[in-house]
PDB file of C-alpha atoms and ligand atoms in Angstrom:
ATOM      1  CA  MET A 202       8.650  17.789   4.922  1.00 48.00           C
ATOM      2  CA  TYR A 203       5.928  15.581   2.648  1.00 50.00           C
ATOM      3  CA  HIS A 204       3.479  16.190   0.225  1.00 51.00           C
ATOM      4  CA  VAL A 205       0.564  13.792   1.379  1.00 53.00           C
ATOM      5  CA  VAL A 206      -1.727  13.541  -1.137  1.00 51.00           C
ATOM      6  CA  THR A 207      -5.334  12.191   0.278  1.00 49.00           C
ATOM      7  CA  ARG A 208      -8.677  11.656  -1.546  1.00 48.00           C
ATOM      8  CA  ASN A 209     -11.283  13.510  -0.376  1.00 45.00           C
ATOM      9  CA  PRO A 210     -14.657  11.404  -0.402  1.00 45.00           C
ATOM     10  CA  ALA A 211     -17.555  13.279   1.272  1.00 43.00           C
ATOM     11  CA  ASP A 212     -16.922  10.571   4.358  1.00 42.00           C
ATOM     12  CA  ASP A 213     -13.474  11.593   4.791  1.00 40.00           C
ATOM     13  CA  GLU A 214     -13.920  15.176   6.065  1.00 38.00           C
ATOM     14  CA  GLN A 215     -12.498  14.363   9.729  1.00 38.00           C
ATOM     15  CA  THR A 216      -9.305  13.306   8.123  1.00 40.00           C
ATOM     16  CA  ILE A 217      -9.247  16.276   6.516  1.00 41.00           C
ATOM     17  CA  ASP A 218      -9.785  18.470   9.424  1.00 41.00           C
ATOM     18  CA  GLU A 219      -6.983  16.898  11.524  1.00 40.00           C
ATOM     19  CA  GLU A 220      -4.372  18.411   9.507  1.00 42.00           C
ATOM     20  CA  GLN A 221      -3.218  21.220   8.305  1.00 41.00           C
ATOM     21  CA  THR A 222      -5.588  21.975   4.621  1.00 43.00           C
ATOM     22  CA  ILE A 223      -4.306  23.914   1.663  1.00 45.00           C
ATOM     23  CA  ASP A 224      -6.678  23.610  -0.684  1.00 46.00           C
ATOM     24  CA  GLU A 225      -4.940  23.840  -4.531  1.00 43.00           C
ATOM     25  CA  GLY A 226      -7.996  26.003  -5.056  1.00 45.00           C
ATOM     26  CA  ASP A 227      -8.308  26.255  -8.902  1.00 46.00           C
ATOM     27  CA  SER A 228     -10.554  24.458 -11.020  1.00 44.00           C
ATOM     28  CA  ALA A 229      -8.018  21.483 -11.030  1.00 42.00           C
ATOM     29  CA  SER A 230      -9.633  20.908  -7.822  1.00 40.00           C
ATOM     30  CA  SER A 231     -12.121  18.401  -9.602  1.00 46.00           C
ATOM     31  CA  LYS A 232      -9.803  15.686  -9.010  1.00 51.00           C
ATOM     32  CA  LYS A 233     -11.174  15.568  -5.731  1.00 65.00           C
ATOM     33  CA  GLU A 234      -7.871  15.214  -4.150  1.00 69.00           C
ATOM     34  CA  ARG A 235      -5.808  17.567  -1.514  1.00 75.00           C
ATOM     35  CA  VAL A 236      -2.589  18.483  -0.821  1.00 75.00           C
ATOM     36  CA  LEU A 237      -1.470  18.024   2.843  1.00 74.00           C
ATOM     37  CA  HIS A 238       1.558  19.548   4.038  1.00 74.00           C
ATOM     38  CA  THR A 239       2.783  18.519   6.694  1.00 72.00           C
ATOM     39  CA  ARG A 240       6.208  18.311   9.223  1.00 75.00           C
ATOM     40  CA  VAL A 241       7.371  14.798  10.138  1.00 73.00           C
ATOM     41  CA  PRO A 242      10.371  14.175  12.638  1.00 73.00           C
ATOM     42  CA  ALA A 243      13.053  12.948  10.841  1.00 76.00           C
ATOM     43  CA  VAL A 244      13.458   9.490  12.480  1.00 73.00           C
ATOM     44  CA  LEU A 245       9.697   9.096  10.912  1.00 77.00           C
ATOM     45  CA  GLU A 246      10.844  10.306   7.834  1.00 81.00           C
ATOM     46  CA  ARG A 247      13.615   7.890   7.790  1.00 82.00           C
ATOM     47  CA  GLU A 248      11.280   5.142   8.639  1.00 80.00           C
ATOM     48  CA  LEU A 249       8.582   6.346   6.622  1.00 82.00           C
ATOM     49  CA  LYS A 250      11.222   5.890   3.581  1.00 86.00           C
ATOM     50  CA  ARG A 251      12.439   2.673   4.219  1.00 85.00           C
ATOM     51  CA  LEU A 252       9.493   1.180   4.557  1.00 82.00           C
ATOM     52  CA  ALA A 253       8.451   3.016   1.608  1.00 84.00           C
ATOM     53  CA  GLU A 254      10.913   1.088  -0.299  1.00 87.00           C
ATOM     54  CA  GLY A 255      10.658  -1.970   1.111  1.00 83.00           C
ATOM     55  CA  LEU A 256       7.063  -1.986   0.194  1.00 82.00           C
ATOM     56  CA  ARG A 257       7.897  -0.790  -3.220  1.00 83.00           C
ATOM     57  CA  VAL A 258       5.580   2.281  -3.239  1.00 83.00           C
ATOM     58  CA  PRO A 259       5.547   5.871  -3.175  1.00 85.00           C
ATOM     59  CA  VAL A 260       5.877   7.569   0.092  1.00 84.00           C
ATOM     60  CA  SER A 261       2.843   9.548  -0.395  1.00 84.00           C
ATOM     61  CA  ASN A 262       0.988   5.924  -0.759  1.00 83.00           C
ATOM     62  CA  LEU A 263       2.069   4.850   2.110  1.00 82.00           C
ATOM     63  CA  VAL A 264       1.352   8.056   4.051  1.00 83.00           C
ATOM     64  CA  ARG A 265      -2.135   8.069   2.780  1.00 82.00           C
ATOM     65  CA  ALA A 266      -2.591   4.290   3.993  1.00 81.00           C
ATOM     66  CA  MET A 267      -1.347   4.950   7.186  1.00 79.00           C
ATOM     67  CA  LEU A 268      -3.788   8.206   7.553  1.00 79.00           C
ATOM     68  CA  GLU A 269      -6.795   6.443   6.295  1.00 79.00           C
ATOM     69  CA  ASP A 270      -5.813   3.313   8.889  1.00 77.00           C
ATOM     70  CA  ALA A 271      -5.389   5.631  11.904  1.00 74.00           C
ATOM     71  CA  VAL A 272      -8.426   7.742  11.200  1.00 74.00           C
ATOM     72  CA  SER A 273     -10.620   3.863  10.643  1.00 76.00           C
ATOM     73  CA  VAL A 274      -8.366   2.844  13.990  1.00 72.00           C
ATOM     74  CA  ALA A 275      -8.872   5.872  16.197  1.00 69.00           C
ATOM     75  CA  ASP A 276     -13.080   5.980  14.989  1.00 73.00           C
ATOM     76  CA  ALA A 277     -13.393   2.301  16.026  1.00 73.00           C
ATOM     77  CA  ALA A 278     -11.865   2.809  19.263  1.00 72.00           C
ATOM     78  CA  GLY A 279     -13.302   5.924  20.052  1.00 73.00           C
ATOM     79  CA  GLU A 280      -9.306   7.326  20.373  1.00 70.00           C
ATOM     80  CA  ASN A 281      -7.978  10.468  19.248  1.00 75.00           C
ATOM     81  CA  VAL A 282      -6.266  10.558  15.992  1.00 72.00           C
ATOM     82  CA  GLU A 283      -3.227  12.076  16.687  1.00 73.00           C
ATOM     83  CA  GLN A 284      -2.827   9.489  19.775  1.00 72.00           C
ATOM     84  CA  ARG A 285      -3.469   6.939  17.429  1.00 70.00           C
ATOM     85  CA  LEU A 286      -0.614   8.137  15.003  1.00 71.00           C
ATOM     86  CA  LYS A 287       1.577   8.281  17.407  1.00 71.00           C
ATOM     87  CA  THR A 288       0.856   4.715  18.511  1.00 71.00           C
ATOM     88  CA  PHE A 289       1.149   4.270  14.854  1.00 68.00           C
ATOM     89  CA  ALA A 290       5.017   5.348  14.512  1.00 69.00           C
ATOM     90  CA  LYS A 291       6.149   3.431  17.154  1.00 69.00           C
ATOM     91  CA  GLY A 292       4.651   0.197  16.002  1.00 70.00           C
ATOM     92  CA  LEU A 293       5.360   0.941  12.448  1.00 68.00           C
ATOM     93  CA  GLU A 294       7.696  -2.109  12.248  1.00 64.00           C
ATOM     94  CA  GLU A 295       4.781  -4.503  13.655  1.00 67.00           C
ATOM     95  CA  GLU A 296       2.130  -2.665  11.162  1.00 65.00           C
ATOM     96  CA  ARG A 297       4.208  -3.487   8.258  1.00 69.00           C
ATOM     97  CA  ASP A 298       2.367  -6.374   7.155  1.00 68.00           C
ATOM     98  CA  ARG A 299      -1.324  -5.261   7.688  1.00 68.00           C
ATOM     99  CA  LEU A 300      -0.016  -1.978   5.605  1.00 68.00           C
ATOM    100  CA  LYS A 301       1.466  -4.102   2.939  1.00 69.00           C
ATOM    101  CA  LYS A 302      -1.845  -5.758   2.376  1.00 65.00           C
ATOM    102  CA  ARG A 303      -3.082  -2.166   2.515  1.00 65.00           C
ATOM    103  CA  VAL A 304      -1.322  -0.571  -0.119  1.00 67.00           C
ATOM    104  CA  GLN A 305      -0.460  -3.361  -2.340  1.00 64.00           C
ATOM    105  CA  ARG A 306      -4.008  -4.773  -2.303  1.00 67.00           C
ATOM    106  CA  ASP A 307      -4.326  -8.467  -3.593  1.00 75.00           C
ATOM    107  CA  PRO A 308      -0.893  -8.848  -5.770  1.00 78.00           C
ATOM    108  CA  LEU A 309      -3.468 -11.320  -7.854  1.00 85.00           C
ATOM    109  CA  ALA A 310      -6.816  -9.224  -7.573  1.00 80.00           C
ATOM    110  CA  ASP A 311      -6.073  -8.763 -11.707  1.00 82.00           C
ATOM    111  CA  VAL A 312      -5.487 -12.188 -12.119  1.00 90.00           C
ATOM    112  CA  PHE A 313      -8.274 -13.173 -14.670  1.00 91.00           C
ATOM    113  CA  ALA A 314      -6.461 -16.824 -15.291  1.00 93.00           C
ATOM    114  CA  PHE A 315      -3.104 -19.294 -14.068  1.00 95.00           C
ATOM    115  CA  GLN A 316      -1.290 -20.640 -16.435  1.00 96.00           C
ATOM    116  CA  SER A 317       1.099 -23.871 -15.669  1.00 96.00           C
ATOM    117  CA  VAL A 318       4.748 -23.002 -16.312  1.00 97.00           C
ATOM    118  CA  LYS A 319       8.282 -24.020 -16.555  1.00 97.00           C
ATOM    119  CA  LEU A 320      10.335 -21.137 -15.639  1.00 97.00           C
ATOM    120  CA  ALA A 321      13.145 -19.849 -17.977  1.00 96.00           C
ATOM    121  CA  LEU A 322      14.394 -17.378 -15.495  1.00 94.00           C
ATOM    122  CA  PRO A 323      14.410 -17.185 -12.168  1.00 95.00           C
ATOM    123  CA  ALA A 324      11.147 -15.334 -10.535  1.00 94.00           C
ATOM    124  CA  THR A 325       9.552 -14.906  -7.236  1.00 92.00           C
ATOM    125  CA  CYS A 326       6.129 -15.667  -5.965  1.00 93.00           C
ATOM    126  CA  ALA A 327       3.665 -12.684  -5.987  1.00 88.00           C
ATOM    127  CA  LYS A 328       2.293 -13.506  -2.647  1.00 88.00           C
ATOM    128  CA  CYS A 329       4.968 -15.206  -0.471  1.00 88.00           C
ATOM    129  CA  GLU A 330       8.039 -13.845  -1.932  1.00 88.00           C
ATOM    130  CA  THR A 331       9.846 -17.441  -2.179  1.00 93.00           C
ATOM    131  CA  LYS A 332      12.485 -17.495  -5.206  1.00 95.00           C
ATOM    132  CA  LEU A 333      11.383 -19.551  -7.652  1.00 96.00           C
ATOM    133  CA  GLU A 334      14.263 -21.072  -9.677  1.00 96.00           C
ATOM    134  CA  ARG A 335      14.727 -21.328 -13.166  1.00 96.00           C
ATOM    135  CA  GLY A 336      13.687 -24.593 -14.737  1.00 97.00           C
ATOM    136  CA  THR A 337      11.106 -25.242 -11.582  1.00 96.00           C
ATOM    137  CA  HIS A 338       7.137 -25.342 -12.288  1.00 96.00           C
ATOM    138  CA  ALA A 339       5.329 -21.767 -11.418  1.00 97.00           C
ATOM    139  CA  ASN A 340       2.088 -20.419 -12.125  1.00 96.00           C
ATOM    140  CA  LEU A 341       1.987 -17.385 -14.714  1.00 95.00           C
ATOM    141  CA  GLY A 342      -0.780 -15.170 -13.430  1.00 93.00           C
ATOM    142  CA  LEU A 343      -2.616 -13.596 -16.335  1.00 92.00           C
ATOM    143  CA  THR A 344      -3.714 -10.063 -16.394  1.00 87.00           C
ATOM    144  CA  ASP A 345      -4.577  -7.558 -18.895  1.00 85.00           C
ATOM    145  CA  LYS A 346      -4.163  -4.511 -16.403  1.00 75.00           C
ATOM    146  CA  PRO A 347      -0.338  -3.047 -16.723  1.00 71.00           C
ATOM    147  CA  ARG A 348       1.209  -3.253 -13.595  1.00 65.00           C
ATOM    148  CA  PRO A 349       3.565  -0.635 -12.420  1.00 64.00           C
ATOM    149  CA  GLY A 350       6.977  -2.164 -11.481  1.00 61.00           C
ATOM    150  CA  ALA A 351       6.066  -5.871 -11.470  1.00 55.00           C
ATOM    151  CA  SER A 352       5.278  -6.734 -15.217  1.00 70.00           C
ATOM    152  CA  ARG A 353       4.672 -10.384 -14.949  1.00 87.00           C
ATOM    153  CA  ILE A 354       3.043 -12.597 -11.730  1.00 90.00           C
ATOM    154  CA  PHE A 355       4.154 -15.984 -10.800  1.00 94.00           C
ATOM    155  CA  VAL A 356       2.849 -17.771  -7.925  1.00 94.00           C
ATOM    156  CA  CYS A 357       4.110 -20.854  -6.459  1.00 95.00           C
ATOM    157  CA  ASP A 358       1.794 -23.894  -6.197  1.00 94.00           C
ATOM    158  CA  ALA A 359       1.211 -23.544  -2.880  1.00 92.00           C
ATOM    159  CA  CYS A 360      -0.119 -19.686  -3.390  1.00 91.00           C
ATOM    160  CA  LEU A 361      -1.756 -20.881  -6.275  1.00 92.00           C
ATOM    161  CA  PRO A 362      -5.451 -19.684  -5.215  1.00 87.00           C
ATOM    162  CA  THR A 363      -7.961 -22.519  -4.479  1.00 79.00           C
ATOM    163  CA  ASP A 364     -11.510 -22.306  -5.746  1.00 67.00           C
ATOM    164  CA  GLU A 365     -12.943 -21.372  -2.373  1.00 59.00           C
ATOM    165  CA  GLU A 366     -10.809 -18.242  -2.362  1.00 50.00           C
ATOM    166  CA  ALA A 367     -11.181 -17.343  -5.975  1.00 46.00           C
ATOM    167  CA  THR A 368     -14.511 -16.432  -5.537  1.00 47.00           C
TER     168      THR A 368
HETATM  169 ZN1   ZN B  82       4.174 -18.398  -2.841  1.00 82.18          ZN
END
């Protein structure tokens, strides 16, 4: 059983209609979110949990991204959403990279500056996940938004955005 929280902007009505919807009803619905209760096969549940752990995001965020993705792809292809979700569940591993981008967005999105630093502790590149050894050169991404889970952002030289990418 999953508690799937979806945003409910007007153009997402289609999403809501595809699933059994339980509107929380009370005045708290001003949050414009609804809780969907749905059953998933045990195999899919394990896959979802594993994938969510791997991406370090809550399962509900992952499921939301999957649903949004499934609906937009199904729309584009004139496919039915259920079919798309089944295909999706099968290809979960292949979808992983695309999902990861979608769920995590750009890890450098909030960075306003990079500072060249020498690492005193080992770190990991926020982009390519290369291990950055202690004593080596890295680039510290400065941000003023608190980031859940990863408070510091380092990138290797190869992943340092160029001027073209920064705009
Ligand atoms: Zn890198």
